[in-house]
CSV table of N, CA and C and ligand atoms in Angstrom, one decimal:
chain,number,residue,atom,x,y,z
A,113,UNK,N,76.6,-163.6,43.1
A,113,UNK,CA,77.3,-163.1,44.3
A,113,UNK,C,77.1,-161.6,44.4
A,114,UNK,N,77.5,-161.3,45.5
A,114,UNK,CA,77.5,-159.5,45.9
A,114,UNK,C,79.0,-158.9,45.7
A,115,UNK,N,79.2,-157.9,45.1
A,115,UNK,CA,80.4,-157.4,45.2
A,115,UNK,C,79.7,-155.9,45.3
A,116,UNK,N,80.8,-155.6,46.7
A,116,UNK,CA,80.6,-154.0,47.5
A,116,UNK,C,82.2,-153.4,46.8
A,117,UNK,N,81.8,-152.4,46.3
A,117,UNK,CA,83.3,-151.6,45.6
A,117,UNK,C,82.5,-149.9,45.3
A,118,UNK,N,83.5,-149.3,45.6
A,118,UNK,CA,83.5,-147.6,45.5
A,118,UNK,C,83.9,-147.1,43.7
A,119,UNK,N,83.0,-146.7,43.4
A,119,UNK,CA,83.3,-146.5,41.8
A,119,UNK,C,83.3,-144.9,42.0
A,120,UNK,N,84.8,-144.3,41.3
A,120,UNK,CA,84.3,-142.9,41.5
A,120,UNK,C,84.1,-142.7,42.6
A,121,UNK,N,84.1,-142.6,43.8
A,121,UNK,CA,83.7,-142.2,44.8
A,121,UNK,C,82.2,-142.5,45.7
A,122,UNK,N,81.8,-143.3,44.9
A,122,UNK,CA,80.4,-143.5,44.8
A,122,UNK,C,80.4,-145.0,45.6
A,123,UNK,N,79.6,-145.5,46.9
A,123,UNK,CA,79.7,-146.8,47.5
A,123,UNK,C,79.1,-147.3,46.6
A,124,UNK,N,78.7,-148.8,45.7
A,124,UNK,CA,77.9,-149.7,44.8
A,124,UNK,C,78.2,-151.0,45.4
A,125,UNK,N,76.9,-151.3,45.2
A,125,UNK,CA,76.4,-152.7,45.8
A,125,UNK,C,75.8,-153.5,44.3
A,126,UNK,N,76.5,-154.5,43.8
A,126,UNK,CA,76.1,-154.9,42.9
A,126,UNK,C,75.5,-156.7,42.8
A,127,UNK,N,74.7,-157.2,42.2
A,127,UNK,CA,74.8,-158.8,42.0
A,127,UNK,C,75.0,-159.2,40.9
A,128,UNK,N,75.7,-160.2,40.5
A,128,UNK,CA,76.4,-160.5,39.5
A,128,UNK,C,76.6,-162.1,39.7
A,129,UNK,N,76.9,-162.5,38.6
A,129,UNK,CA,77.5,-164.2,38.4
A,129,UNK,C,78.9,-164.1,38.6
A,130,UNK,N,79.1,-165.2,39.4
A,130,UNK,CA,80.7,-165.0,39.6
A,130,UNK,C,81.6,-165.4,39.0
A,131,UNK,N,81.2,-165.2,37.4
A,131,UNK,CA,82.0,-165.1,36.8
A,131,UNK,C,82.1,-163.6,35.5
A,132,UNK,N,81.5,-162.9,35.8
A,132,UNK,CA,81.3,-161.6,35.5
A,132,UNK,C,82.4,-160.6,35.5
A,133,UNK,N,83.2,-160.3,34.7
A,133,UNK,CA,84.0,-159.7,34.2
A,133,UNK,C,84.0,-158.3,35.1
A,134,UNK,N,84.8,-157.5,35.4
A,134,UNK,CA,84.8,-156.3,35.8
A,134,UNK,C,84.1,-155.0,34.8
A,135,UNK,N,84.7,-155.6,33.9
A,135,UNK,CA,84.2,-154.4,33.0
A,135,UNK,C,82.8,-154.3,32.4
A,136,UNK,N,82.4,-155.4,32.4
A,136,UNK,CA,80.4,-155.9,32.2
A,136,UNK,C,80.3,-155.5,33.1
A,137,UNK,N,80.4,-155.7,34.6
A,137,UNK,CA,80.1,-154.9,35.7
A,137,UNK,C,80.1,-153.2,35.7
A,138,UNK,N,80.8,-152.9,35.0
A,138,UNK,CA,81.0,-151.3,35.3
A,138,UNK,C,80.3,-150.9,34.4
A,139,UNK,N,80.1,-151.6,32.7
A,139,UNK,CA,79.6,-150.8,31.8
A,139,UNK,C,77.7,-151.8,31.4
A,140,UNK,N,77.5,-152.8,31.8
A,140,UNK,CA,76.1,-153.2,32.5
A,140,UNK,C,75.4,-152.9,33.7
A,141,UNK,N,76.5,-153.5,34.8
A,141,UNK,CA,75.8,-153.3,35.6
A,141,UNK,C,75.5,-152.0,36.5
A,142,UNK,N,76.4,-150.8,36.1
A,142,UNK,CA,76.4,-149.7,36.9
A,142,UNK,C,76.1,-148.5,35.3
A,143,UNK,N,76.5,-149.1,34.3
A,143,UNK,CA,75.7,-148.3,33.1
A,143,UNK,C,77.1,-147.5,32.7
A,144,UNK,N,78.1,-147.8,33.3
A,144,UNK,CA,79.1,-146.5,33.0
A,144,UNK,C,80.0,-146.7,31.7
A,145,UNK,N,79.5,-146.6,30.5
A,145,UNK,CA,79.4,-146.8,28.9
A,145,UNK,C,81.0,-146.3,28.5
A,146,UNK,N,81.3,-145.6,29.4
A,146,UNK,CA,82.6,-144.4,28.7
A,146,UNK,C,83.9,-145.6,28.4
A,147,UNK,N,83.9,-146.8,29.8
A,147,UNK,CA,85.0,-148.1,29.6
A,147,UNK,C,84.1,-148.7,28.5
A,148,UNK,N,85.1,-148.4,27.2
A,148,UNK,CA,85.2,-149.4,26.4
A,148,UNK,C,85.5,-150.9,26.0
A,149,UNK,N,84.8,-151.6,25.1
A,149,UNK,CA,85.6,-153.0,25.1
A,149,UNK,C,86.2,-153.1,23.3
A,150,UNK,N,87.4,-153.2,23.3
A,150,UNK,CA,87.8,-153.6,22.1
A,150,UNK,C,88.1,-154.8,21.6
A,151,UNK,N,89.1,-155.8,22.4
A,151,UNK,CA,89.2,-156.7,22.0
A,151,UNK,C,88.6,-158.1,23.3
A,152,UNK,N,88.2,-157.9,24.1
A,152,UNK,CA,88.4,-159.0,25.1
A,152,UNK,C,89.4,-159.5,25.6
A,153,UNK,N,90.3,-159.4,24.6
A,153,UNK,CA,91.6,-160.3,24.8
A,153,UNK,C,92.8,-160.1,25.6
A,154,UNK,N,92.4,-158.7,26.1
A,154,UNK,CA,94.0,-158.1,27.0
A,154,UNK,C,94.8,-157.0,26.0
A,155,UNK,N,94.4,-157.3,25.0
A,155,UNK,CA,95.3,-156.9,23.7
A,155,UNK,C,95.2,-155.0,23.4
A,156,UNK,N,93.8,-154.4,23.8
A,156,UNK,CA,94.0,-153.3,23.2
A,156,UNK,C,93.8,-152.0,24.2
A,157,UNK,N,93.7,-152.3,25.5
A,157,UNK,CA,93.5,-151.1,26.7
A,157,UNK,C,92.3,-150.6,26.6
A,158,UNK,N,91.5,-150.3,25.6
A,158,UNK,CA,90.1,-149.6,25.8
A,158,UNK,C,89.3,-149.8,27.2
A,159,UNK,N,90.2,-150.7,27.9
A,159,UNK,CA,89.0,-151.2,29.1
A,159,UNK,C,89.7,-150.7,30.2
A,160,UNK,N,90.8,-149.9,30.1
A,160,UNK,CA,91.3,-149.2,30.9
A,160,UNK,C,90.7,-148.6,31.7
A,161,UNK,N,90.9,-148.9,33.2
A,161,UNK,CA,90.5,-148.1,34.3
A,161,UNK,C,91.5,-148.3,35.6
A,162,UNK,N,91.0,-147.6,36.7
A,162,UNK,CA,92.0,-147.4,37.6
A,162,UNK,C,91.5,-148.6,39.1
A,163,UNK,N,92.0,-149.3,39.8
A,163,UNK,CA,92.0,-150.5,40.5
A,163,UNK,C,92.8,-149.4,41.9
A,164,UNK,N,92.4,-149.5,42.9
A,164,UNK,CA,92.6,-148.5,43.9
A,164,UNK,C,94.1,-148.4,43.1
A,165,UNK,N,94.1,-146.9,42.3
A,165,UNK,CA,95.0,-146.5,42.1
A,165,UNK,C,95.8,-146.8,41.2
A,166,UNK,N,95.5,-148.3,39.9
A,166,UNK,CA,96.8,-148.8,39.2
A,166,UNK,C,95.5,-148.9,38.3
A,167,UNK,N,96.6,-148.8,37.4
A,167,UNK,CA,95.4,-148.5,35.9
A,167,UNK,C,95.6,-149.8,35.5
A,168,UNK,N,94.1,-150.7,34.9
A,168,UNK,CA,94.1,-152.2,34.9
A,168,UNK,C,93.1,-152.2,33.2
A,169,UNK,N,93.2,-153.3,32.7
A,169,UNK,CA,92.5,-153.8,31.7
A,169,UNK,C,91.1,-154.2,32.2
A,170,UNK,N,90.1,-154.0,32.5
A,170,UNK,CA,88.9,-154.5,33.1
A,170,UNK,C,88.2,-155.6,32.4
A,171,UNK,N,89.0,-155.8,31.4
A,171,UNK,CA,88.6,-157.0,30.9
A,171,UNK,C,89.0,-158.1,31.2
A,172,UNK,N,90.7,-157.8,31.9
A,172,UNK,CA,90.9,-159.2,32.5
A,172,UNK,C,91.0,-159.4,33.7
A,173,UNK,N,89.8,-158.5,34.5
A,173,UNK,CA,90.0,-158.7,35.7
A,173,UNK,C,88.6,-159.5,36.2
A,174,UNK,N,88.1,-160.5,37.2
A,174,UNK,CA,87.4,-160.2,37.3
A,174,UNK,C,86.3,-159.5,38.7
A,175,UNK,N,85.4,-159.2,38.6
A,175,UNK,CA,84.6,-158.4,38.9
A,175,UNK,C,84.7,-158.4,40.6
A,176,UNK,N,84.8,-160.2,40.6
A,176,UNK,CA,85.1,-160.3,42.4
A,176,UNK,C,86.0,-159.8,42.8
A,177,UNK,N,87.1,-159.7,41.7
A,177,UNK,CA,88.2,-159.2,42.6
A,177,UNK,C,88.6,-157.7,42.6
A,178,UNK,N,87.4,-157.3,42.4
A,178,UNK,CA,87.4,-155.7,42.5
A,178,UNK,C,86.8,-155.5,44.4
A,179,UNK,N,86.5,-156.7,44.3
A,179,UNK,CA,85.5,-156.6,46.0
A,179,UNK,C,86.1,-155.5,47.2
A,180,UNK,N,85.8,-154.2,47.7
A,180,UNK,CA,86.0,-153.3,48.3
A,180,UNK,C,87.5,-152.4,47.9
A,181,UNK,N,87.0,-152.5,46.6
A,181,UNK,CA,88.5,-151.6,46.0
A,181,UNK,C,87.7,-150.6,45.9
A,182,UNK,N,88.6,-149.3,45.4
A,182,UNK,CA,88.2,-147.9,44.9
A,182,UNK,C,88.1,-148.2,43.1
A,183,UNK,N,87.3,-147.9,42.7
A,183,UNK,CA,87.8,-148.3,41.2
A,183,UNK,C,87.2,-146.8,40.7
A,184,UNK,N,88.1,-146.1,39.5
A,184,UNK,CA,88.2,-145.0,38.7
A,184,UNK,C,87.6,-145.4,37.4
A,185,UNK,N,86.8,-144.6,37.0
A,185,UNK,CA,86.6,-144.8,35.4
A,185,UNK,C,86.9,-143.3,35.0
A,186,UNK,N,86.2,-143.4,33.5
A,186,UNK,CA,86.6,-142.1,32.6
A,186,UNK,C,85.6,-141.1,33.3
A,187,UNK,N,84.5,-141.6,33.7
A,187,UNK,CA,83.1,-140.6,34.2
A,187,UNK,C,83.5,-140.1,35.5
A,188,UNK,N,85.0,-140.2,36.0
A,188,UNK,CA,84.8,-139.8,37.6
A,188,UNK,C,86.0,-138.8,37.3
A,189,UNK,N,86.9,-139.2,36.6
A,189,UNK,CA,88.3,-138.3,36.3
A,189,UNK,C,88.1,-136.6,36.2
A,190,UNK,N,87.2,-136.0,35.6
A,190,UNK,CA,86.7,-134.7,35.7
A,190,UNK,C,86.2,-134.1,36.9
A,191,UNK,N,86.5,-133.0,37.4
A,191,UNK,CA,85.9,-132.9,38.5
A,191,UNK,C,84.6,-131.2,38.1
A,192,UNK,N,83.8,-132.1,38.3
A,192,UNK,CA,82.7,-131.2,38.0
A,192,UNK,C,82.4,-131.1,37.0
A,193,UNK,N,82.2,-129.5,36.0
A,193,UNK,CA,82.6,-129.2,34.6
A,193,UNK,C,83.8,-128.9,34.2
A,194,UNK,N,85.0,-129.3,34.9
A,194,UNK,CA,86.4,-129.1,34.6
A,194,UNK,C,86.9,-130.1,34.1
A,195,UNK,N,87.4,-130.3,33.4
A,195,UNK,CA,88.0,-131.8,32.8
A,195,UNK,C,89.4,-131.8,33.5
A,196,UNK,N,89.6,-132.9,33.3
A,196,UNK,CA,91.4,-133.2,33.8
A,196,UNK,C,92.2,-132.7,32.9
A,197,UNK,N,93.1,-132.1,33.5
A,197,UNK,CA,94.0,-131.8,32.5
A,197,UNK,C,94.4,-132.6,31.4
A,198,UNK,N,94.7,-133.8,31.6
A,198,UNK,CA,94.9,-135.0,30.6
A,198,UNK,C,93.4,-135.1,29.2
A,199,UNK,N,92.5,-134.8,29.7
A,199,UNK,CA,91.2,-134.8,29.2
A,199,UNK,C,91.3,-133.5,28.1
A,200,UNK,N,92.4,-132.4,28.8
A,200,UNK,CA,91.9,-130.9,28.2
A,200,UNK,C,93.2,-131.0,27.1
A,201,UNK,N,94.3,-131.9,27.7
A,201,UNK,CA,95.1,-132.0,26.5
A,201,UNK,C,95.0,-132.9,25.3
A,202,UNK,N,94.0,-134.1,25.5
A,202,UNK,CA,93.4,-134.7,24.3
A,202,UNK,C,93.0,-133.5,23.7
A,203,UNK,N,92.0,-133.0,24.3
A,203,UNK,CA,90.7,-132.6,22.9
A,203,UNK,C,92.1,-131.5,22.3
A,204,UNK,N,93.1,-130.2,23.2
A,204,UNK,CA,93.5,-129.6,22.6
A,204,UNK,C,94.3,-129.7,21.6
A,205,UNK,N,94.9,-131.1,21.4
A,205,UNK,CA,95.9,-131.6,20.9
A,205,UNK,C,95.3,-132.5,19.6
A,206,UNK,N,94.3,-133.2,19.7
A,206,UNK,CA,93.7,-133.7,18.9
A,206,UNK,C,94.4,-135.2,18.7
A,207,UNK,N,94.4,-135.7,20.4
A,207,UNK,CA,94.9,-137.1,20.4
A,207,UNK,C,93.7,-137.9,19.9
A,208,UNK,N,92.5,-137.8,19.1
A,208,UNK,CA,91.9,-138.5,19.3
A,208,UNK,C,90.9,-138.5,17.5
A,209,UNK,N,91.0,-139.8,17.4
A,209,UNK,CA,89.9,-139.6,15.7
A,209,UNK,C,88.6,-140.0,16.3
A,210,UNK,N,88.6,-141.4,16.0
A,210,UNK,CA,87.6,-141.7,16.3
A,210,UNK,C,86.9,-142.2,17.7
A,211,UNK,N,87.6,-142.0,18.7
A,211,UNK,CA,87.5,-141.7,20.2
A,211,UNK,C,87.4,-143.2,21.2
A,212,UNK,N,87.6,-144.2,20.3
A,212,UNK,CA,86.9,-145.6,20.8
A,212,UNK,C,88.3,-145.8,21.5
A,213,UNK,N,89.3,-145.3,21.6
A,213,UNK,CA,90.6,-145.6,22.4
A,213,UNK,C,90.9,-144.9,23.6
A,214,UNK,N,90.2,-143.8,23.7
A,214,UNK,CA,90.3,-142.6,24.0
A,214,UNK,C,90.6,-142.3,25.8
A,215,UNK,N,89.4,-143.1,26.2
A,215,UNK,CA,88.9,-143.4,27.7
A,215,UNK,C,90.3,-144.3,28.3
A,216,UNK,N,90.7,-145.1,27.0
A,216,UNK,CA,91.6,-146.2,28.2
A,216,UNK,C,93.0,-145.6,28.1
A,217,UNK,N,93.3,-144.8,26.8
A,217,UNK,CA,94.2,-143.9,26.7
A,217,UNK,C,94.5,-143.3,27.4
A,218,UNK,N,93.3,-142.5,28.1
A,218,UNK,CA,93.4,-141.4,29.0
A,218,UNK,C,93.4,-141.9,30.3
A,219,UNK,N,93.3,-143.1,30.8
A,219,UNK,CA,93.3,-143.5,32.0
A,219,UNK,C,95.0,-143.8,32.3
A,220,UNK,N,95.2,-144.5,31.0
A,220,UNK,CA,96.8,-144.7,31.1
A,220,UNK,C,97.5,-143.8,31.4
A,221,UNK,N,97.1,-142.8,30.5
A,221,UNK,CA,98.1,-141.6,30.9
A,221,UNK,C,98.1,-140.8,32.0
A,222,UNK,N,97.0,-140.9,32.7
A,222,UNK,CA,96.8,-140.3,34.1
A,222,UNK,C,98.3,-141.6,34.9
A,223,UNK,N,97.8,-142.2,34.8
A,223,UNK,CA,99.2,-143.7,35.8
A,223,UNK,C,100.2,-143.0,35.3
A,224,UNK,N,100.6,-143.1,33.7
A,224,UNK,CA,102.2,-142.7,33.1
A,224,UNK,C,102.3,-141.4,33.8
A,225,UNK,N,101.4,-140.5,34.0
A,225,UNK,CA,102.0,-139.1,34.5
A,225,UNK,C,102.2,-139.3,36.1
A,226,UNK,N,101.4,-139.6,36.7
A,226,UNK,CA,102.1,-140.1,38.0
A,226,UNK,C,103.0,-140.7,38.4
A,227,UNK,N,103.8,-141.6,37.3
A,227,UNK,CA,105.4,-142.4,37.4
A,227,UNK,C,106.1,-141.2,37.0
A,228,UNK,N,105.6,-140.8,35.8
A,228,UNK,CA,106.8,-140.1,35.1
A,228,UNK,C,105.9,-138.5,34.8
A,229,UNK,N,105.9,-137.4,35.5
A,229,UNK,CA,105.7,-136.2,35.0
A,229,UNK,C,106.4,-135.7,34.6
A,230,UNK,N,107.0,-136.0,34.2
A,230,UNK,CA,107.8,-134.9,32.5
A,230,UNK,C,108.4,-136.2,32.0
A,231,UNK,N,107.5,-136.9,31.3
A,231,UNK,CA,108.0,-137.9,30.6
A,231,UNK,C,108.5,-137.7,29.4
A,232,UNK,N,109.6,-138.8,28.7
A,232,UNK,CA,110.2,-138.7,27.6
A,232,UNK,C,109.7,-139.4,26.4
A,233,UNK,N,109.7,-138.9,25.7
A,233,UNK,CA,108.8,-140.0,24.6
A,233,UNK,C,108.9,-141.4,24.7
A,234,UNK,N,110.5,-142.0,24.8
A,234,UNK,CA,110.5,-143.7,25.0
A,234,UNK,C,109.2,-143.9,26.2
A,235,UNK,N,109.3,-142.4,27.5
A,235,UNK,CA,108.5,-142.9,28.2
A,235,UNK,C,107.0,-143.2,28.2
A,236,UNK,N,106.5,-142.3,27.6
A,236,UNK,CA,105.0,-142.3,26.8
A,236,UNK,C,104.9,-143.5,25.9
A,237,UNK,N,105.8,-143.9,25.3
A,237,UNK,CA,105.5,-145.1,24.5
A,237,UNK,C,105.1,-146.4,25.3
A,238,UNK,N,106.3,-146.6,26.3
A,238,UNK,CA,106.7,-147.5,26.9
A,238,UNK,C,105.1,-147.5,28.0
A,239,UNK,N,104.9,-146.6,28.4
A,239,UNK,CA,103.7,-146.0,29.1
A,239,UNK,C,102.1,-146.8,28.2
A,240,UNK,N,102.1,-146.2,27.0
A,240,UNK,CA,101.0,-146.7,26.9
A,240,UNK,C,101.3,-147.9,25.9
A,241,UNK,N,102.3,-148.7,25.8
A,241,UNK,CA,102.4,-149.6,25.1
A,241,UNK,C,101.3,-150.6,24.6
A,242,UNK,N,100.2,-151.1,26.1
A,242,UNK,CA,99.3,-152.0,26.1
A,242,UNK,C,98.0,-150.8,26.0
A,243,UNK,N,97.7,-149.9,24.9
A,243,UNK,CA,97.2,-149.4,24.7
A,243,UNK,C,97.0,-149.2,23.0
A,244,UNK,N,96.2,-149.2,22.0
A,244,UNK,CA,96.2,-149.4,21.0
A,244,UNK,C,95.0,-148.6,20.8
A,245,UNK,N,95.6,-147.4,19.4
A,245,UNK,CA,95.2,-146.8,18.2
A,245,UNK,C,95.1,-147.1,17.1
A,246,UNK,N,93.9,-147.3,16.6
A,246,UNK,CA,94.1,-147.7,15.2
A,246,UNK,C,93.5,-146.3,14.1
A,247,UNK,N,93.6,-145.0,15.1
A,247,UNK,CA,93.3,-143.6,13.7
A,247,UNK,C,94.8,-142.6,14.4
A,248,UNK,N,95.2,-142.4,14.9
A,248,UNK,CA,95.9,-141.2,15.1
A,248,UNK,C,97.4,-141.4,14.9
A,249,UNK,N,98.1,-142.7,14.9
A,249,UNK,CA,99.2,-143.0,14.0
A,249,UNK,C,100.2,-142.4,15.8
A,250,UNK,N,99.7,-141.7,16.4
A,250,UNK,CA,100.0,-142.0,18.1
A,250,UNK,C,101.1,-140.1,17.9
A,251,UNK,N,100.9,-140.0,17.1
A,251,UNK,CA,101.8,-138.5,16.6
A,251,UNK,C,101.3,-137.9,18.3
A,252,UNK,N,99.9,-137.4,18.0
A,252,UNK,CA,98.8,-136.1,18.5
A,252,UNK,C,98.9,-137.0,20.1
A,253,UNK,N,99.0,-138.5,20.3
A,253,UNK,CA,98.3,-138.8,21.6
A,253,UNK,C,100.0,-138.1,22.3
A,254,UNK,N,101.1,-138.7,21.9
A,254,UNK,CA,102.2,-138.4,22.6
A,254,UNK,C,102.2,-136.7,22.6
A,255,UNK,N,101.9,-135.9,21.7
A,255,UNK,CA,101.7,-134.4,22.1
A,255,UNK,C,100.9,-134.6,23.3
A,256,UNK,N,99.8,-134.9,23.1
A,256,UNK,CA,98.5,-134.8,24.6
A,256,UNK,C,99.6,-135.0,25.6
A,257,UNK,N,99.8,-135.9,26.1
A,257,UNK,CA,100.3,-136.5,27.3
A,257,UNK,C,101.6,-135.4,27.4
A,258,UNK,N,102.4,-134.8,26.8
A,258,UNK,CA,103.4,-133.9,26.9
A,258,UNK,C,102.7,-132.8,27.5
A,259,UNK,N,101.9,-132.2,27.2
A,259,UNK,CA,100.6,-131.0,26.8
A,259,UNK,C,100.2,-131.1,28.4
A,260,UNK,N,99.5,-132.6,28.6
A,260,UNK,CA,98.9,-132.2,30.0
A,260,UNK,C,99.7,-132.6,30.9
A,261,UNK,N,101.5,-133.3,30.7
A,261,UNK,CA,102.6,-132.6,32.0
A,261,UNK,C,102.3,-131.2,32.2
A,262,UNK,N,102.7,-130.7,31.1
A,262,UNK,CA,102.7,-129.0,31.4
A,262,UNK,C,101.6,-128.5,32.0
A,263,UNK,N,100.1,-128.8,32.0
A,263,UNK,CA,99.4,-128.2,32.2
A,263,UNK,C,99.0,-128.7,33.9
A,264,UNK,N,99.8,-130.4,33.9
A,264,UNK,CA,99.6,-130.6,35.6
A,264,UNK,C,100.9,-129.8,36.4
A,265,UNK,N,102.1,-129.5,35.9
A,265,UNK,CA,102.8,-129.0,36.5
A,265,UNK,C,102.4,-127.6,36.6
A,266,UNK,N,102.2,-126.7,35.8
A,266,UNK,CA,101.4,-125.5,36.0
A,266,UNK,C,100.7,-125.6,37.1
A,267,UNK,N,99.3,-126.5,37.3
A,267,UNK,CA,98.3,-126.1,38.1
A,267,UNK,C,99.2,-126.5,39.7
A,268,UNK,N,100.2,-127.2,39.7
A,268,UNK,CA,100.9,-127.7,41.1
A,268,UNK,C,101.6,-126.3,41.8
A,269,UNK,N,102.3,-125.8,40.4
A,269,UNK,CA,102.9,-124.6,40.6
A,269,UNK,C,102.0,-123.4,41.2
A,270,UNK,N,100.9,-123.0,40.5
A,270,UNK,CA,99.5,-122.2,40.9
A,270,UNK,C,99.1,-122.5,42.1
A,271,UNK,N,99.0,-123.9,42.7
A,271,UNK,CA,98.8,-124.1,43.8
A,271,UNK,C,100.2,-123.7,45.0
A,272,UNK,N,101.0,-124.1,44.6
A,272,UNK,CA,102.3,-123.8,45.5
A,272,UNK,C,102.2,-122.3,46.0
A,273,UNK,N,102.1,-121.6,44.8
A,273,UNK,CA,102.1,-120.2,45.2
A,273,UNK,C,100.6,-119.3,45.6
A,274,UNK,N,99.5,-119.9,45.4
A,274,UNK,CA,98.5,-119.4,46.7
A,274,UNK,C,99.1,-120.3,47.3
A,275,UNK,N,99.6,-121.3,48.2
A,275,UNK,CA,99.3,-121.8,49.8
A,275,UNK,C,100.5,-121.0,50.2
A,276,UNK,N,101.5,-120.9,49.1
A,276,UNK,CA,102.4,-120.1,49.7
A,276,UNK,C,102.0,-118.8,50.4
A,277,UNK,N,101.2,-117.9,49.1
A,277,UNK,CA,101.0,-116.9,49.6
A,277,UNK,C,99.9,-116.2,50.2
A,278,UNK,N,99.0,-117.5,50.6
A,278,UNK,CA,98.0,-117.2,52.0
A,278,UNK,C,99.2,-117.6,53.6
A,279,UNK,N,99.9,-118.0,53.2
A,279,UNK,CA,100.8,-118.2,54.9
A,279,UNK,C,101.3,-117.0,55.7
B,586,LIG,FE1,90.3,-155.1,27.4
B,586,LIG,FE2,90.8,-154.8,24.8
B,586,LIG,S1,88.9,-154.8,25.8
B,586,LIG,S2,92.2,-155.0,26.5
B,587,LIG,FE1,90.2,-144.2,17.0
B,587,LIG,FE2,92.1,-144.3,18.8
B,587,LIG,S1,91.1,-142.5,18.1
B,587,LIG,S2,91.1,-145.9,17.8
């Protein structure tokens, strides 16, 4: 079958068996390696990405039913050489050992900060519940996500005050 979907920003025209998983789609057929797979099962988030706008397991979706969505991965979240803030508060924080969690982590947390910017820790938990670490003991990930509120609230505040103060 044909499935037309915007990845990143990007229009993709793909062919696929129709029963082709979303996430074999993104990280086969369009090469984009960064969505992880951990368990298949639903069980550990690594396949985390964003479904026009809701952060989904792409493992249990499948691929047709991505058909004219916007879909986000970890390769489109940076803009340019800038990382997302969420990106800049992993590495600064050191949410991350051996990094195999990392992408679905960080997709999550982009959704939890858009429900909740200044979340509370039950929130962050509760937030990346369907998300699973097996090196960082989750200490450093809940700093990150604390780390890059402050650093999204900052940049909104920065912004507030140039538009303010070009008027
Ligand atoms: Fe999708 Fe584990 S690979 S939840
Ligand atoms: Fe290794 Fe999370 S950093 S699984």
């Amino acid at each position: 079958m044909q499935i037309d979907l915007t990845v990143n920003g990007e229009a993709r025209r793909v062919q696929c068996a129709d029963n082709t998983l979303l996430v074999d789609l993104i990280r086969d057929d369009l090469g984009l390696t960064g969505t992880h797979v951990g368990c298949d099962t639903s069980q550990c988030g690594c396949c985390t990405v964003h479904v026009d706008g809701e952060a989904v397991k792409s493992c249990t979706m499948l691929a047709a039913q991505a058909q004219g969505t916007q879909v986000l991965t970890i390769e489109g979240l940076a803009e340019g050489d800038v990382l997302h803030p969420v990106q800049q508060a992993f590495s600064a924080c050191h949410g991350l050992q051996c990094g195999y969690c990392t992408p679905g982590m960080i997709m999550a947390s982009v959704q939890l900060l858009r429900r909740h910017p200044q979340p509370t820790d039950a929130q962050i938990e509760q937030g990346l519940a369907g998300n699973i670490c097996r090196c960082t003991g989750y200490v450093n990930i809940i700093a990150a996500v604390k780390t890059a509120a402050g650093l999204i609230a900052a940049a909104r505040s920065d912004a507030t005050a140039t538009h303010g103060g070009a008027r």
